[in-house]
Tab-separated table of C-alpha atoms in Angstrom:
chain	number	residue	atom	x	y	z
Z	1	MET	CA	89.863	60.300	-175.582
Z	2	ARG	CA	86.942	61.686	-177.577
Z	3	THR	CA	85.890	65.269	-176.982
Z	4	ARG	CA	82.799	67.353	-177.695
Z	5	ILE	CA	80.545	64.405	-178.407
Z	6	GLU	CA	76.765	64.178	-178.517
Z	7	LEU	CA	74.785	62.856	-175.579
Z	8	GLU	CA	73.655	59.762	-177.460
Z	9	GLU	CA	77.251	58.896	-178.403
Z	10	ALA	CA	78.336	59.339	-174.796
Z	11	ARG	CA	75.629	56.927	-173.650
Z	12	ALA	CA	76.603	54.403	-176.319
Z	13	LEU	CA	80.295	54.542	-175.348
Z	14	MET	CA	79.424	53.953	-171.701
Z	15	ALA	CA	77.072	51.068	-172.474
Z	16	GLU	CA	79.674	49.383	-174.676
Z	17	SER	CA	82.350	49.664	-171.999
Z	18	VAL	CA	80.671	47.805	-169.150
Z	19	ARG	CA	79.494	44.301	-168.461
Z	20	PRO	CA	76.268	43.570	-166.587
Z	21	LEU	CA	76.828	42.971	-162.895
Z	22	GLY	CA	75.260	39.532	-163.007
Z	23	VAL	CA	72.781	37.648	-160.866
Z	24	GLU	CA	72.475	36.743	-157.213
Z	25	GLN	CA	70.073	34.551	-155.273
Z	26	VAL	CA	68.133	36.266	-152.497
Z	27	SER	CA	65.542	35.063	-150.047
Z	28	ARG	CA	61.872	35.687	-150.705
Z	29	GLN	CA	61.800	38.277	-147.930
Z	30	GLU	CA	64.748	40.135	-149.492
Z	31	ALA	CA	63.203	40.128	-152.968
Z	32	LEU	CA	60.986	43.167	-152.359
Z	33	GLY	CA	62.004	45.921	-154.762
Z	34	ARG	CA	64.491	43.700	-156.599
Z	35	THR	CA	64.426	42.943	-160.325
Z	36	LEU	CA	63.967	39.291	-161.217
Z	37	ALA	CA	66.770	37.986	-163.408
Z	38	GLU	CA	64.871	34.949	-164.737
Z	39	ASP	CA	61.301	33.820	-165.247
Z	40	VAL	CA	59.854	32.366	-162.037
Z	41	THR	CA	57.713	29.326	-162.836
Z	42	ALA	CA	55.194	27.570	-160.630
Z	43	PRO	CA	56.489	24.364	-158.999
Z	44	LEU	CA	52.934	23.256	-158.158
Z	45	ASP	CA	49.278	23.867	-158.897
Z	46	GLN	CA	47.590	26.588	-156.876
Z	47	PRO	CA	45.377	25.696	-155.209
Z	48	PRO	CA	46.965	22.225	-155.002
Z	49	PHE	CA	43.538	20.550	-154.710
Z	50	ASP	CA	39.885	21.273	-155.473
Z	51	ARG	CA	38.715	23.402	-152.566
Z	52	SER	CA	35.646	25.034	-151.087
Z	53	PRO	CA	35.320	28.835	-151.416
Z	54	LEU	CA	32.891	29.069	-148.482
Z	55	ASP	CA	31.497	27.471	-145.353
Z	56	GLY	CA	28.663	25.127	-146.255
Z	57	TYR	CA	28.033	21.657	-147.628
Z	58	ALA	CA	29.758	19.704	-150.386
Z	59	LEU	CA	26.977	18.220	-152.503
Z	60	ARG	CA	25.999	16.422	-155.688
Z	61	SER	CA	23.945	18.800	-157.872
Z	62	ALA	CA	21.913	15.828	-159.076
Z	63	ASP	CA	20.557	15.434	-155.532
Z	64	LEU	CA	19.242	19.002	-155.390
Z	65	THR	CA	16.670	19.067	-158.180
Z	66	GLY	CA	13.692	21.198	-157.173
Z	67	ALA	CA	15.092	22.154	-153.777
Z	68	SER	CA	13.608	25.357	-152.320
Z	69	PRO	CA	12.584	26.747	-148.911
Z	70	GLU	CA	9.066	25.454	-149.579
Z	71	HIS	CA	10.287	22.066	-150.796
Z	72	PRO	CA	13.610	21.337	-149.114
Z	73	VAL	CA	15.728	18.315	-149.966
Z	74	SER	CA	16.875	16.267	-146.978
Z	75	LEU	CA	20.367	14.727	-147.097
Z	76	ARG	CA	22.403	12.702	-144.659
Z	77	VAL	CA	25.529	14.449	-143.303
Z	78	VAL	CA	28.321	11.862	-143.355
Z	79	GLU	CA	31.410	13.897	-142.468
Z	80	THR	CA	32.795	17.337	-141.578
Z	81	VAL	CA	35.974	18.582	-143.254
Z	82	TYR	CA	37.871	21.595	-141.934
Z	83	ALA	CA	40.508	23.657	-143.723
Z	84	GLY	CA	43.717	21.679	-143.619
Z	85	GLY	CA	41.883	18.387	-143.349
Z	86	VAL	CA	41.426	15.645	-145.943
Z	87	PRO	CA	38.059	13.993	-146.702
Z	88	SER	CA	38.030	10.339	-145.712
Z	89	ARG	CA	35.315	9.203	-148.104
Z	90	VAL	CA	33.776	9.677	-151.529
Z	91	LEU	CA	30.466	11.550	-151.491
Z	92	GLY	CA	27.627	9.270	-152.487
Z	93	PRO	CA	24.004	9.828	-153.610
Z	94	GLY	CA	21.790	11.344	-150.915
Z	95	GLU	CA	24.788	12.436	-148.856
Z	96	ALA	CA	26.258	15.782	-147.802
Z	97	ILE	CA	29.586	16.686	-146.252
Z	98	ARG	CA	29.910	19.759	-144.042
Z	99	ILE	CA	32.878	21.749	-145.272
Z	100	MET	CA	34.707	24.924	-144.319
Z	101	THR	CA	36.282	27.635	-146.454
Z	102	GLY	CA	39.550	26.487	-147.983
Z	103	ALA	CA	39.024	22.818	-147.206
Z	104	MET	CA	39.729	20.067	-149.730
Z	105	LEU	CA	36.594	18.980	-151.558
Z	106	PRO	CA	35.721	15.281	-151.476
Z	107	ARG	CA	35.574	13.183	-154.587
Z	108	GLY	CA	32.011	12.749	-155.806
Z	109	CYS	CA	30.844	16.315	-155.095
Z	110	ASP	CA	30.412	18.899	-157.868
Z	111	CYS	CA	29.092	21.953	-155.963
Z	112	VAL	CA	29.011	23.659	-152.571
Z	113	LEU	CA	25.999	25.340	-150.937
Z	114	GLN	CA	26.576	27.996	-148.282
Z	115	HIS	CA	25.209	27.035	-144.880
Z	116	GLU	CA	22.875	30.082	-144.834
Z	117	ARG	CA	20.757	28.324	-147.479
Z	118	THR	CA	20.291	25.249	-145.286
Z	119	ASP	CA	19.073	24.507	-141.784
Z	120	ASN	CA	22.743	23.914	-140.887
Z	121	GLY	CA	21.997	20.388	-139.709
Z	122	LEU	CA	24.772	18.227	-138.262
Z	123	GLU	CA	23.421	14.746	-138.954
Z	124	GLN	CA	20.624	15.481	-141.429
Z	125	VAL	CA	20.548	18.719	-143.412
Z	126	GLN	CA	17.647	20.466	-145.151
Z	127	ILE	CA	18.747	21.992	-148.473
Z	128	TYR	CA	16.776	25.101	-149.571
Z	129	ALA	CA	18.263	25.723	-153.039
Z	130	ALA	CA	19.170	23.829	-156.177
Z	131	LEU	CA	22.628	24.224	-157.746
Z	132	SER	CA	24.217	23.503	-161.076
Z	133	PRO	CA	27.408	21.510	-161.525
Z	134	HIS	CA	30.491	23.543	-160.525
Z	135	ASP	CA	28.630	26.185	-158.518
Z	136	ASN	CA	30.840	27.498	-155.685
Z	137	TYR	CA	33.634	25.146	-156.681
Z	138	CYS	CA	37.325	26.130	-156.837
Z	139	ASP	CA	39.333	23.910	-159.160
Z	140	ARG	CA	42.829	22.728	-158.509
Z	141	GLY	CA	45.219	25.040	-160.363
Z	142	GLU	CA	42.652	27.764	-161.069
Z	143	ASP	CA	45.115	30.429	-159.837
Z	144	TYR	CA	48.105	28.942	-161.671
Z	145	ARG	CA	49.354	25.574	-162.839
Z	146	THR	CA	52.671	23.785	-162.559
Z	147	GLY	CA	55.185	25.216	-165.031
Z	148	GLU	CA	53.252	28.443	-165.628
Z	149	VAL	CA	55.325	31.645	-165.577
Z	150	LEU	CA	54.312	33.407	-162.389
Z	151	LEU	CA	56.676	36.378	-162.609
Z	152	PRO	CA	58.546	37.120	-165.834
Z	153	ALA	CA	62.175	38.192	-165.867
Z	154	GLY	CA	62.468	41.944	-165.418
Z	155	THR	CA	59.626	42.143	-162.901
Z	156	VAL	CA	60.357	44.426	-159.957
Z	157	ALA	CA	59.028	42.449	-157.028
Z	158	ASP	CA	56.319	44.257	-155.063
Z	159	ALA	CA	54.279	43.007	-152.110
Z	160	ALA	CA	51.965	41.003	-154.391
Z	161	ALA	CA	54.945	39.328	-156.069
Z	162	VAL	CA	56.387	38.359	-152.681
Z	163	GLY	CA	52.989	36.911	-151.779
Z	164	VAL	CA	52.921	34.884	-154.993
Z	165	LEU	CA	56.378	33.501	-154.235
Z	166	ALA	CA	55.164	32.459	-150.801
Z	167	SER	CA	52.017	30.860	-152.242
Z	168	ALA	CA	54.226	28.741	-154.494
Z	169	GLY	CA	56.511	27.699	-151.651
Z	170	LEU	CA	59.542	29.407	-153.205
Z	171	SER	CA	62.111	30.395	-150.602
Z	172	SER	CA	64.542	32.219	-152.897
Z	173	VAL	CA	64.695	33.805	-156.353
Z	174	PRO	CA	67.426	34.976	-158.757
Z	175	VAL	CA	67.636	38.771	-159.003
Z	176	ARG	CA	69.900	41.203	-160.792
Z	177	ARG	CA	72.743	42.259	-158.553
Z	178	ARG	CA	72.403	45.777	-157.259
Z	179	PRO	CA	75.263	48.161	-157.974
Z	180	VAL	CA	77.564	49.439	-155.273
Z	181	VAL	CA	78.136	53.155	-155.927
Z	182	ARG	CA	80.483	55.677	-154.391
Z	183	VAL	CA	80.265	59.459	-154.858
Z	184	LEU	CA	83.379	61.620	-154.471
Z	185	SER	CA	83.011	65.401	-154.432
Z	186	THR	CA	86.183	67.475	-154.733
Z	187	GLY	CA	87.103	71.086	-154.044
Z	188	ASP	CA	89.157	73.053	-151.543
Z	189	GLU	CA	86.224	75.441	-151.294
Z	190	VAL	CA	83.668	72.878	-150.064
Z	191	VAL	CA	83.227	71.798	-146.458
Z	192	SER	CA	80.893	69.434	-144.625
Z	193	PRO	CA	77.328	70.711	-144.170
Z	194	ASP	CA	77.771	69.835	-140.486
Z	195	LEU	CA	80.624	72.308	-139.982
Z	196	HIS	CA	79.454	75.435	-138.112
Z	197	PRO	CA	80.046	78.286	-138.402
Z	198	LEU	CA	80.804	78.308	-142.124
Z	199	PRO	CA	84.437	79.432	-142.624
Z	200	ALA	CA	85.038	82.494	-144.759
Z	201	GLY	CA	85.438	81.739	-148.455
Z	202	LYS	CA	83.936	78.256	-148.106
Z	203	ILE	CA	80.621	76.745	-149.196
Z	204	TYR	CA	78.781	73.735	-147.909
Z	205	GLY	CA	79.175	70.670	-150.122
Z	206	SER	CA	75.775	69.549	-151.401
Z	207	ASN	CA	76.638	67.366	-154.390
Z	208	GLN	CA	77.572	64.253	-152.448
Z	209	GLU	CA	74.368	64.558	-150.408
Z	210	LEU	CA	72.228	65.247	-153.471
Z	211	LEU	CA	73.584	62.371	-155.545
Z	212	THR	CA	73.694	59.757	-152.780
Z	213	ALA	CA	70.086	60.612	-151.885
Z	214	ARG	CA	69.086	60.408	-155.545
Z	215	LEU	CA	70.735	57.015	-155.891
Z	216	ARG	CA	68.782	55.769	-152.886
Z	217	GLU	CA	65.575	57.125	-154.420
Z	218	LEU	CA	66.351	55.016	-157.480
Z	219	GLY	CA	66.828	51.872	-155.401
Z	220	VAL	CA	70.618	51.792	-154.944
Z	221	SER	CA	71.069	50.875	-151.288
Z	222	ASP	CA	74.847	50.504	-151.010
Z	223	VAL	CA	75.953	54.077	-151.682
Z	224	LYS	CA	78.303	56.411	-149.820
Z	225	GLY	CA	79.504	59.965	-150.420
Z	226	LEU	CA	82.800	61.618	-149.566
Z	227	LEU	CA	84.261	65.135	-149.682
Z	228	ILE	CA	87.916	65.745	-150.510
Z	229	GLY	CA	90.177	68.657	-151.447
Z	230	ASP	CA	91.976	69.455	-154.692
Z	231	ASP	CA	95.278	67.615	-154.282
Z	232	PRO	CA	95.641	65.355	-157.401
Z	233	ARG	CA	97.695	62.684	-155.641
Z	234	GLU	CA	95.292	62.480	-152.710
Z	235	VAL	CA	92.328	62.353	-155.099
Z	236	ALA	CA	93.937	59.551	-157.138
Z	237	ASP	CA	94.703	57.519	-154.004
Z	238	THR	CA	91.169	58.016	-152.672
Z	239	MET	CA	89.687	56.980	-156.005
Z	240	ALA	CA	91.760	53.796	-156.006
Z	241	GLN	CA	90.464	52.966	-152.530
Z	242	LEU	CA	86.831	53.630	-153.489
Z	243	LEU	CA	87.106	51.689	-156.745
Z	244	GLY	CA	88.186	48.690	-154.725
Z	245	GLU	CA	84.783	48.563	-153.059
Z	246	CYS	CA	82.299	49.694	-155.720
Z	247	ASP	CA	80.952	48.982	-159.190
Z	248	LEU	CA	80.644	52.641	-160.201
Z	249	LEU	CA	82.470	55.732	-158.988
Z	250	ILE	CA	80.821	59.105	-159.614
Z	251	THR	CA	82.849	62.248	-159.008
Z	252	THR	CA	81.809	65.891	-159.044
Z	253	GLY	CA	84.046	68.900	-159.608
Z	254	GLY	CA	87.469	69.338	-161.169
Z	255	VAL	CA	86.611	68.398	-164.763
Z	256	SER	CA	86.667	71.722	-166.589
Z	257	ALA	CA	89.848	73.466	-167.779
Z	258	GLY	CA	90.848	75.713	-164.870
Z	259	ASP	CA	93.900	75.594	-162.629
Z	260	LYS	CA	92.024	73.575	-160.010
Z	261	ASP	CA	90.345	71.141	-162.391
Z	262	ILE	CA	92.519	68.372	-161.065
Z	263	PHE	CA	91.006	65.281	-162.719
Z	264	HIS	CA	93.210	65.868	-165.758
Z	265	GLU	CA	96.097	65.058	-163.386
Z	266	ALA	CA	94.414	62.670	-160.959
Z	267	LEU	CA	93.122	60.231	-163.590
Z	268	PRO	CA	96.561	59.695	-165.232
Z	269	LEU	CA	98.070	59.285	-161.736
Z	270	LEU	CA	95.440	56.628	-161.069
Z	271	GLY	CA	96.223	54.942	-164.368
Z	272	ALA	CA	92.696	55.382	-165.709
Z	273	GLU	CA	91.832	55.503	-169.412
Z	274	ARG	CA	89.781	58.562	-170.316
Z	275	VAL	CA	87.072	57.600	-172.810
Z	276	PHE	CA	85.443	60.989	-173.425
Z	277	TRP	CA	85.493	64.543	-172.139
Z	278	LYS	CA	82.900	67.215	-172.835
Z	279	VAL	CA	79.404	66.447	-174.046
Z	280	ASN	CA	77.441	68.826	-176.257
Z	281	LEU	CA	74.819	69.834	-173.713
Z	282	LYS	CA	74.156	72.515	-171.153
Z	283	PRO	CA	74.467	72.391	-168.207
Z	284	GLY	CA	77.305	69.974	-167.482
Z	285	THR	CA	79.350	70.201	-170.698
Z	286	PRO	CA	82.687	69.106	-169.139
Z	287	ALA	CA	81.416	65.668	-168.076
Z	288	MET	CA	84.154	63.047	-168.358
Z	289	TYR	CA	84.041	59.244	-168.481
Z	290	SER	CA	86.979	56.965	-167.687
Z	291	LEU	CA	87.779	53.329	-167.037
Z	292	TRP	CA	90.146	51.943	-164.421
Z	293	GLN	CA	90.856	48.245	-164.809
Z	294	GLY	CA	87.473	47.945	-166.513
Z	295	GLN	CA	85.600	49.829	-163.788
Z	296	PRO	CA	83.597	52.916	-164.795
Z	297	ILE	CA	84.299	56.391	-163.450
Z	298	LEU	CA	81.813	59.121	-164.337
Z	299	SER	CA	83.069	62.623	-163.537
Z	300	LEU	CA	80.470	65.393	-163.463
Z	301	SER	CA	80.588	69.138	-163.113
Z	302	GLY	CA	80.810	70.591	-159.625
Z	303	ASN	CA	77.952	73.025	-160.222
Z	304	PRO	CA	74.969	71.573	-158.329
Z	305	PHE	CA	72.314	71.663	-161.040
Z	306	ALA	CA	74.834	70.616	-163.680
Z	307	ALA	CA	75.753	67.627	-161.499
Z	308	ALA	CA	72.084	66.790	-160.951
Z	309	ALA	CA	71.148	67.083	-164.635
Z	310	THR	CA	74.102	65.111	-165.992
Z	311	PHE	CA	73.513	62.462	-163.339
Z	312	GLU	CA	70.058	61.931	-164.852
Z	313	LEU	CA	71.340	62.099	-168.438
Z	314	LEU	CA	74.513	60.028	-168.059
Z	315	ALA	CA	74.609	58.128	-164.761
Z	316	ARG	CA	71.144	56.649	-165.091
Z	317	PRO	CA	71.789	55.129	-168.560
Z	318	LEU	CA	75.104	53.812	-167.239
Z	319	LEU	CA	73.321	52.198	-164.280
Z	320	ALA	CA	70.788	50.695	-166.694
Z	321	ALA	CA	73.658	49.153	-168.701
Z	322	LEU	CA	75.289	47.785	-165.545
Z	323	THR	CA	72.135	46.287	-164.083
Z	324	GLY	CA	69.800	45.641	-167.016
Z	325	GLU	CA	67.082	47.293	-164.921
Z	326	SER	CA	64.499	49.441	-166.677
Z	327	ARG	CA	63.955	51.534	-163.526
Z	328	PHE	CA	67.066	53.540	-164.403
Z	329	SER	CA	65.932	54.385	-167.937
Z	330	LEU	CA	64.468	57.812	-168.641
Z	331	ARG	CA	61.025	58.082	-170.237
Z	332	SER	CA	60.168	60.926	-172.576
Z	333	ARG	CA	56.897	62.742	-173.219
Z	334	THR	CA	55.771	65.705	-175.271
Z	335	ALA	CA	54.302	68.602	-173.359
Z	336	VAL	CA	52.947	72.100	-173.834
Z	337	VAL	CA	54.968	74.779	-172.062
Z	338	GLU	CA	53.463	77.016	-169.409
Z	339	GLY	CA	55.689	80.058	-169.037
Z	340	SER	CA	58.736	80.946	-171.143
Z	341	PHE	CA	62.532	80.880	-171.271
Z	342	PRO	CA	64.101	84.010	-172.771
Z	343	LYS	CA	67.407	82.647	-174.051
Z	344	ALA	CA	68.127	81.031	-177.392
Z	345	SER	CA	69.959	77.692	-177.204
Z	346	PRO	CA	72.808	77.494	-179.753
Z	347	GLY	CA	73.702	74.117	-178.194
Z	348	ARG	CA	71.464	71.455	-176.704
Z	349	ARG	CA	70.063	72.655	-173.393
Z	350	PHE	CA	68.118	71.047	-170.562
Z	351	LEU	CA	65.809	73.073	-168.343
Z	352	ARG	CA	64.223	71.989	-165.092
Z	353	GLY	CA	60.440	71.708	-165.135
Z	354	PHE	CA	57.318	70.260	-163.570
Z	355	TYR	CA	55.303	67.927	-165.824
Z	356	GLN	CA	51.644	67.085	-165.287
Z	357	GLU	CA	49.009	65.791	-167.709
Z	358	GLY	CA	50.687	66.878	-170.908
Z	359	ARG	CA	51.808	70.298	-169.685
Z	360	VAL	CA	55.149	71.446	-168.305
Z	361	SER	CA	55.843	74.530	-166.222
Z	362	LEU	CA	59.393	75.820	-166.026
Z	363	THR	CA	60.510	75.800	-162.394
Z	364	GLY	CA	62.342	79.054	-161.891
Z	365	LYS	CA	66.013	79.846	-162.272
Z	366	ASN	CA	68.074	77.589	-164.525
Z	367	ASP	CA	71.642	78.665	-163.792
Z	368	SER	CA	73.854	75.574	-163.384
Z	369	GLY	CA	75.064	76.692	-159.967
Z	370	MET	CA	71.570	77.135	-158.523
Z	371	LEU	CA	70.070	74.265	-156.588
Z	372	ALA	CA	66.969	75.593	-154.801
Z	373	SER	CA	64.819	75.696	-157.953
Z	374	LEU	CA	65.423	71.966	-158.401
Z	375	VAL	CA	62.907	71.387	-155.603
Z	376	GLY	CA	59.612	70.403	-157.227
Z	377	CYS	CA	61.303	69.529	-160.519
Z	378	ASN	CA	60.115	66.215	-161.951
Z	379	CYS	CA	61.419	66.481	-165.501
Z	380	LEU	CA	64.067	67.969	-167.739
Z	381	VAL	CA	62.943	69.933	-170.796
Z	382	ASP	CA	65.088	68.881	-173.775
Z	383	LEU	CA	65.793	71.807	-176.118
Z	384	PRO	CA	67.648	70.806	-179.318
Z	385	ALA	CA	70.667	72.784	-180.497
Z	386	GLY	CA	69.605	75.864	-182.416
Z	387	SER	CA	66.388	76.362	-180.469
Z	388	PRO	CA	65.010	79.914	-180.183
Z	389	PRO	CA	63.697	81.228	-176.837
Z	390	VAL	CA	60.911	79.073	-175.424
Z	391	GLN	CA	57.438	80.584	-175.778
Z	392	GLU	CA	54.213	79.954	-173.851
Z	393	GLY	CA	52.204	77.194	-175.549
Z	394	GLN	CA	55.193	75.708	-177.363
Z	395	THR	CA	55.396	71.905	-177.602
Z	396	VAL	CA	58.605	70.410	-176.206
Z	397	THR	CA	60.082	67.050	-175.272
Z	398	VAL	CA	60.501	66.326	-171.571
Z	399	LEU	CA	62.424	63.564	-169.815
Z	400	LEU	CA	60.626	62.331	-166.720
Z	401	LEU	CA	62.788	61.992	-163.641
């Protein structure tokens, strides 16, 4: 087990230890919000035929020379074609075919005139405007052609993507499998937030609620949280049960070096291999990463903000490695600080902040046990080891949440 490692090394060790979850086929309706695992190519031309973009008349531009309201051209109407219908004849000289929006254009025509520029005749029509070849004419395949990549691999399907799949007649698509995640919070001092009144000496457990909600915000739908006490054997047995139903187990609490930091006992009882313990950052230094039969276990501090921060810094990169999905990756920006932070940072430190248009304001108290000032936080301010106190107007790096 490695100890006191840098954040980047911790991320690399986690990424090297897991295999991507793979691919599954889902229906078009279930694809919303999912990440496509392969390029989706068009199985047909869209539109699949030359079609009319408006209600009017399919015409030959050569027949319309000089047409105007003062000098209309008279043509014989030989057919009417509605959307969904198929023309029964080729358009000949001196002829017009009434046509509706979306209908298949007949062979022989090269333009369409809207009915407002005619007398809207049913057997004989007066044409009041000349057209050039290809005016008001939608070509087969003008949206996309057979074999064209419609949606590249890595696309997160939105409503438009689902519509494109429908337009191509695709009933299912391959997507990256979503992770199943379980969150286990430990501590004899924590009780359910639904227990009232609060017993003396106890606190309400917030970590399992915070992290399961955050996972859902990030698109992980199959996630559950659980509270448990500090008995190592019970914790090990519960972990074994949860690992049997998930791809990633996240725990909070019990990872430091006190009498009740029971993961140093529970993980050996489980038979897990500890990969690293303690990362050079604040808050959340005692973060631990283990493997049980190849399955990842990420153990975070029990302090609420420490758990929240190290979730962003460690769990999200681990989820990115498991899924191959860019949504889990953190993006960085530089920003000018509004406000200040009075402490020097001998080690690497992350502060909560609010980033907007190149500026970041520090959002209140930064103690690792304080949760309320996380509300409104949309970034972490990354202060390198050896940083002096943060001053107003200083330029810093922020990680967007």
